[in-house]
Coordinates of C-alpha atoms in Angstrom, one line a residue:
E284 CA 220.4 223.5 274.8
L285 CA 220.9 221.1 272.1
E286 CA 218.0 218.9 273.2
A287 CA 215.8 222.0 273.6
K288 CA 216.9 223.2 270.2
Y289 CA 216.3 219.9 268.3
T290 CA 213.0 219.4 270.3
K291 CA 211.9 222.8 269.0
K292 CA 213.0 221.9 265.5
M293 CA 211.2 218.6 265.7
Q294 CA 208.1 220.3 266.9
A295 CA 208.3 222.8 264.1
L296 CA 208.9 220.0 261.5
R297 CA 206.0 218.0 263.0
D298 CA 203.7 221.1 262.8
E299 CA 204.8 221.7 259.2
L300 CA 204.2 218.0 258.2
D301 CA 200.9 218.0 260.0
L302 CA 199.9 221.1 258.0
R303 CA 201.1 219.6 254.8
R304 CA 199.1 216.4 255.6
K305 CA 196.0 218.3 256.3
T306 CA 196.4 220.3 253.1
E307 CA 196.9 217.2 251.0
I308 CA 193.9 215.5 252.8
H309 CA 191.8 218.6 252.0
E310 CA 192.9 218.5 248.3
V311 CA 192.2 214.7 248.1
E312 CA 188.7 215.3 249.6
E313 CA 188.0 218.1 247.2
R314 CA 189.0 216.0 244.3
K315 CA 186.9 213.1 245.6
N316 CA 183.9 215.3 246.0
N317 CA 184.4 216.8 242.5
H318 CA 184.7 213.3 241.1
I319 CA 181.6 212.2 243.0
S320 CA 179.7 215.2 241.7
E321 CA 180.8 214.5 238.1
L322 CA 179.8 210.9 238.4
M323 CA 176.4 211.8 239.8
R324 CA 175.9 214.3 236.9
N325 CA 177.0 211.7 234.3
H326 CA 174.7 209.0 235.9
E327 CA 171.8 211.4 236.0
K328 CA 172.4 212.3 232.3
A329 CA 172.7 208.7 231.3
F330 CA 169.6 207.8 233.3
S331 CA 167.8 210.7 231.6
D332 CA 169.0 209.6 228.1
I333 CA 167.9 206.0 228.8
K334 CA 164.6 207.2 230.1
N335 CA 164.0 209.3 227.0
Y336 CA 165.2 206.5 224.7
Y337 CA 162.8 203.9 226.2
S338 CA 160.1 206.5 226.2
D339 CA 160.6 207.1 222.5
I340 CA 160.7 203.4 221.9
T341 CA 157.4 203.0 223.8
L342 CA 155.8 205.8 221.9
K343 CA 157.0 204.3 218.6
N344 CA 155.8 200.9 219.5
L345 CA 152.4 202.3 220.5
E346 CA 152.2 204.1 217.2
L347 CA 153.3 201.0 215.3
I348 CA 150.7 198.9 217.1
S349 CA 148.0 201.4 216.2
L350 CA 149.2 201.5 212.6
L351 CA 149.3 197.7 212.4
K352 CA 145.8 197.6 213.8
E353 CA 144.6 200.0 211.1
Q354 CA 146.4 198.0 208.4
M355 CA 144.9 194.8 209.7
E356 CA 141.4 196.3 209.6
E357 CA 142.1 197.6 206.1
M358 CA 143.4 194.1 205.1
K359 CA 140.3 192.5 206.5
K360 CA 138.2 194.9 204.4
R361 CA 140.3 194.2 201.4
E362 CA 140.0 190.4 202.0
N363 CA 136.3 190.7 202.2
H364 CA 136.3 192.7 199.0
L365 CA 138.5 190.2 197.3
E366 CA 136.2 187.4 198.4
K367 CA 133.3 189.2 196.7
E368 CA 135.4 189.8 193.6
K369 CA 136.4 186.1 193.7
A370 CA 132.8 185.0 193.7
E371 CA 132.0 187.4 190.9
V372 CA 135.0 186.2 188.9
L373 CA 134.0 182.5 189.4
L374 CA 130.6 183.3 188.2
E375 CA 132.0 185.2 185.3
N376 CA 134.4 182.3 184.5
K377 CA 131.5 179.9 184.4
Q378 CA 129.7 182.3 182.0
L379 CA 132.8 182.7 179.9
K380 CA 133.8 179.1 179.6
E381 CA 131.9 178.5 176.4
P382 CA 133.2 181.7 174.7
L383 CA 136.7 180.7 175.9
Q384 CA 136.4 177.3 174.2
Q385 CA 135.3 179.1 171.0
A386 CA 138.2 181.5 171.4
Q387 CA 140.6 178.7 171.8
E388 CA 139.4 177.0 168.6
Q389 CA 139.8 180.4 166.8
V390 CA 143.3 180.7 168.3
A391 CA 144.2 177.2 167.0
E392 CA 143.0 178.2 163.6
L393 CA 144.7 181.5 163.7
Q394 CA 148.0 179.7 164.8
K395 CA 147.7 177.6 161.7
K396 CA 147.2 180.7 159.5
L397 CA 150.1 182.3 161.5
T398 CA 152.4 179.3 160.5
H399 CA 151.5 179.9 156.8
Y400 CA 152.0 183.6 157.3
D401 CA 155.4 183.1 158.9
K402 CA 156.4 180.9 155.9
D403 CA 155.1 183.5 153.4
K404 CA 156.8 186.2 155.4
E405 CA 160.1 184.3 155.4
A406 CA 159.7 183.7 151.6
L407 CA 159.0 187.4 151.1
M408 CA 162.1 188.3 153.2
N409 CA 164.2 185.9 151.1
T410 CA 162.8 187.4 147.9
R411 CA 163.5 190.9 149.1
A412 CA 167.1 189.9 150.1
R413 CA 167.6 188.4 146.6
L414 CA 166.1 191.5 145.1
R415 CA 168.5 193.7 147.1
V416 CA 171.4 191.5 146.0
A417 CA 170.2 191.7 142.4
Q418 CA 169.8 195.5 142.6
K419 CA 173.3 195.7 144.1
E420 CA 174.7 193.5 141.3
L421 CA 172.8 195.6 138.8
K422 CA 174.3 198.8 140.2
D423 CA 177.8 197.2 140.1
L424 CA 177.2 196.1 136.5
Q425 CA 176.0 199.6 135.6
W426 CA 179.1 201.1 137.2
E427 CA 181.3 198.5 135.4
H428 CA 179.4 199.3 132.2
E429 CA 180.1 203.1 132.7
V430 CA 183.8 202.4 133.5
L431 CA 184.1 200.1 130.4
E432 CA 182.4 202.8 128.2
Q433 CA 184.8 205.4 129.5
R434 CA 187.7 203.0 128.9
F435 CA 186.3 202.2 125.4
S436 CA 186.0 205.9 124.6
K437 CA 189.6 206.4 125.8
V438 CA 190.8 203.4 123.8
Q439 CA 189.0 204.7 120.8
A440 CA 190.6 208.1 121.2
E441 CA 194.0 206.5 121.6
R442 CA 193.3 204.3 118.6
D443 CA 192.3 207.3 116.5
E444 CA 195.4 209.2 117.7
L445 CA 197.6 206.2 117.0
Y446 CA 196.0 205.7 113.6
H447 CA 196.6 209.4 112.8
K448 CA 200.2 209.2 114.0
F449 CA 200.8 205.9 112.2
T450 CA 199.4 207.3 108.9
K451 CA 201.5 210.4 109.3
A452 CA 204.6 208.4 110.2
I453 CA 204.0 206.0 107.2
H454 CA 203.8 209.0 104.8
E455 CA 206.9 210.6 106.3
V456 CA 208.8 207.3 106.2
Q457 CA 207.7 206.6 102.7
Q458 CA 208.7 210.0 101.6
K459 CA 212.1 209.8 103.3
A460 CA 212.7 206.2 102.1
G461 CA 211.7 207.0 98.6
F462 CA 213.7 210.1 98.5
K463 CA 216.8 208.3 100.0
N464 CA 216.3 205.4 97.6
L465 CA 216.0 207.8 94.7
L466 CA 219.2 209.6 95.8
L467 CA 221.1 206.3 96.2
E468 CA 219.9 205.0 92.8
R469 CA 220.8 208.3 91.1
K470 CA 224.2 208.2 92.8
L471 CA 224.7 204.6 91.8
Q472 CA 223.7 205.3 88.2
G473 CA 226.0 208.3 88.2
L474 CA 228.9 206.2 89.4
L475 CA 228.1 203.4 86.9
S476 CA 227.9 205.9 84.0
L477 CA 231.2 207.5 85.3
L478 CA 232.8 204.1 85.4
E479 CA 231.7 203.3 81.9
K480 CA 233.0 206.7 80.7
K481 CA 236.3 206.1 82.4
E482 CA 236.6 202.6 80.9
V483 CA 235.9 204.1 77.4
E484 CA 238.4 206.8 78.0
L485 CA 240.9 204.3 79.3
S486 CA 240.5 202.1 76.3
E487 CA 240.9 205.0 74.0
V488 CA 244.1 206.0 75.9
F489 CA 245.4 202.4 75.6
A490 CA 244.6 202.4 71.9
A491 CA 246.1 205.8 71.2
S492 CA 249.3 205.4 73.2
N493 CA 252.1 203.0 72.6
L494 CA 253.0 202.1 76.2
D495 CA 255.5 199.5 77.0
P496 CA 254.4 196.4 78.9
S497 CA 255.7 197.7 82.3
G498 CA 254.0 201.0 82.0
L499 CA 250.8 199.3 80.9
S500 CA 251.0 196.9 83.8
L501 CA 251.4 199.9 86.2
V502 CA 248.5 201.7 84.7
S503 CA 246.5 198.5 84.8
H504 CA 247.3 198.1 88.5
R505 CA 246.3 201.7 89.2
L506 CA 243.1 201.2 87.3
E507 CA 242.3 198.1 89.2
D508 CA 242.9 199.9 92.5
V509 CA 240.5 202.7 91.3
L510 CA 237.9 200.1 90.2
N511 CA 238.2 198.2 93.5
S512 CA 237.7 201.5 95.4
K513 CA 234.7 202.3 93.3
N514 CA 233.3 198.8 93.7
A515 CA 233.8 199.1 97.5
T516 CA 231.9 202.4 97.4
I517 CA 229.1 200.8 95.3
K518 CA 228.9 197.9 97.8
D519 CA 228.7 200.3 100.7
L520 CA 225.9 202.2 99.0
Q521 CA 224.1 199.0 98.3
L522 CA 224.5 197.9 101.9
Q523 CA 223.1 201.3 103.1
L524 CA 220.2 200.9 100.7
A525 CA 219.5 197.3 102.0
R526 CA 219.6 198.6 105.7
V527 CA 217.2 201.4 104.9
C528 CA 214.8 199.0 103.1
K529 CA 215.0 196.5 106.0
A530 CA 214.3 199.3 108.6
H531 CA 211.4 200.4 106.4
D532 CA 210.0 196.9 106.2
D533 CA 210.5 196.3 110.0
M534 CA 208.7 199.5 110.8
L535 CA 205.8 198.4 108.5
Q536 CA 205.6 195.1 110.3
T537 CA 205.6 196.8 113.7
F538 CA 202.8 199.2 112.7
E539 CA 200.8 196.4 111.2
A540 CA 201.1 194.4 114.5
K541 CA 200.1 197.5 116.5
L542 CA 197.0 198.0 114.2
T543 CA 196.1 194.4 114.6
A544 CA 196.4 194.6 118.4
C545 CA 194.2 197.7 118.5
G546 CA 191.6 196.1 116.2
I547 CA 192.1 198.4 113.2
P548 CA 191.9 196.7 109.8
L549 CA 194.8 197.2 107.5
D550 CA 192.5 198.2 104.7
N551 CA 191.6 201.5 106.6
L552 CA 195.0 203.0 105.8
G553 CA 193.8 204.3 102.5
F554 CA 197.0 203.4 100.7
K555 CA 199.2 200.4 100.1
P556 CA 202.6 200.6 101.9
L557 CA 205.7 200.3 99.7
A558 CA 207.4 197.0 100.6

């Protein structure tokens, strides 16, 4: 039973494997046939492409050959035409040889004239350049002249204004200095007259009174103190007067120097400053 059983199983397995083998063989054959068909189609297509390619090349070569033949014929015609033109040109050259020689002589003469013309042209260009430079310098000088005229007008205006201010200042300083000097002189004369009056009164008092020597000495000391004080006041007034006079003279010297620097003569003041 076991033998029959396994024999049956072995037969069934053999049939199954045989079927699988046949199936695989069939699939392999189908793949092979498909591959063969595809290769044949590819080969046919490649053959057709090659055939068309060489056909096109052949046609193109034929067209090129015919075109080259036409060009060669045309070139031959052109060569013949050029040969004729060459003969005509040689003949014409022979005829033009003498005029050419004359023309060459004329060219040599014209070249000489051209050399002189170049020299004259270069000289003209140099003259024009110098003229442009001179015109530019003239414009610059005209501009500088205008600037100097404007500066001169401005300096003249400043000079006139300075002259007016100086004249006005001189008058004011002269008036102030004269007035101050007059006041100081009057004050000094008043003090001197007062001092003389006091001395006269003092002498009358000494003459009228009978003072003892000690009282007289005391009065004398006091009188000396008063005189010293008045003398100190007089010296101070004289010193102030000297300072005012010095300031006045210094101011005169300064204005005279300014007038000289501005080119204004001192005679144009119209008066003589008080020194």
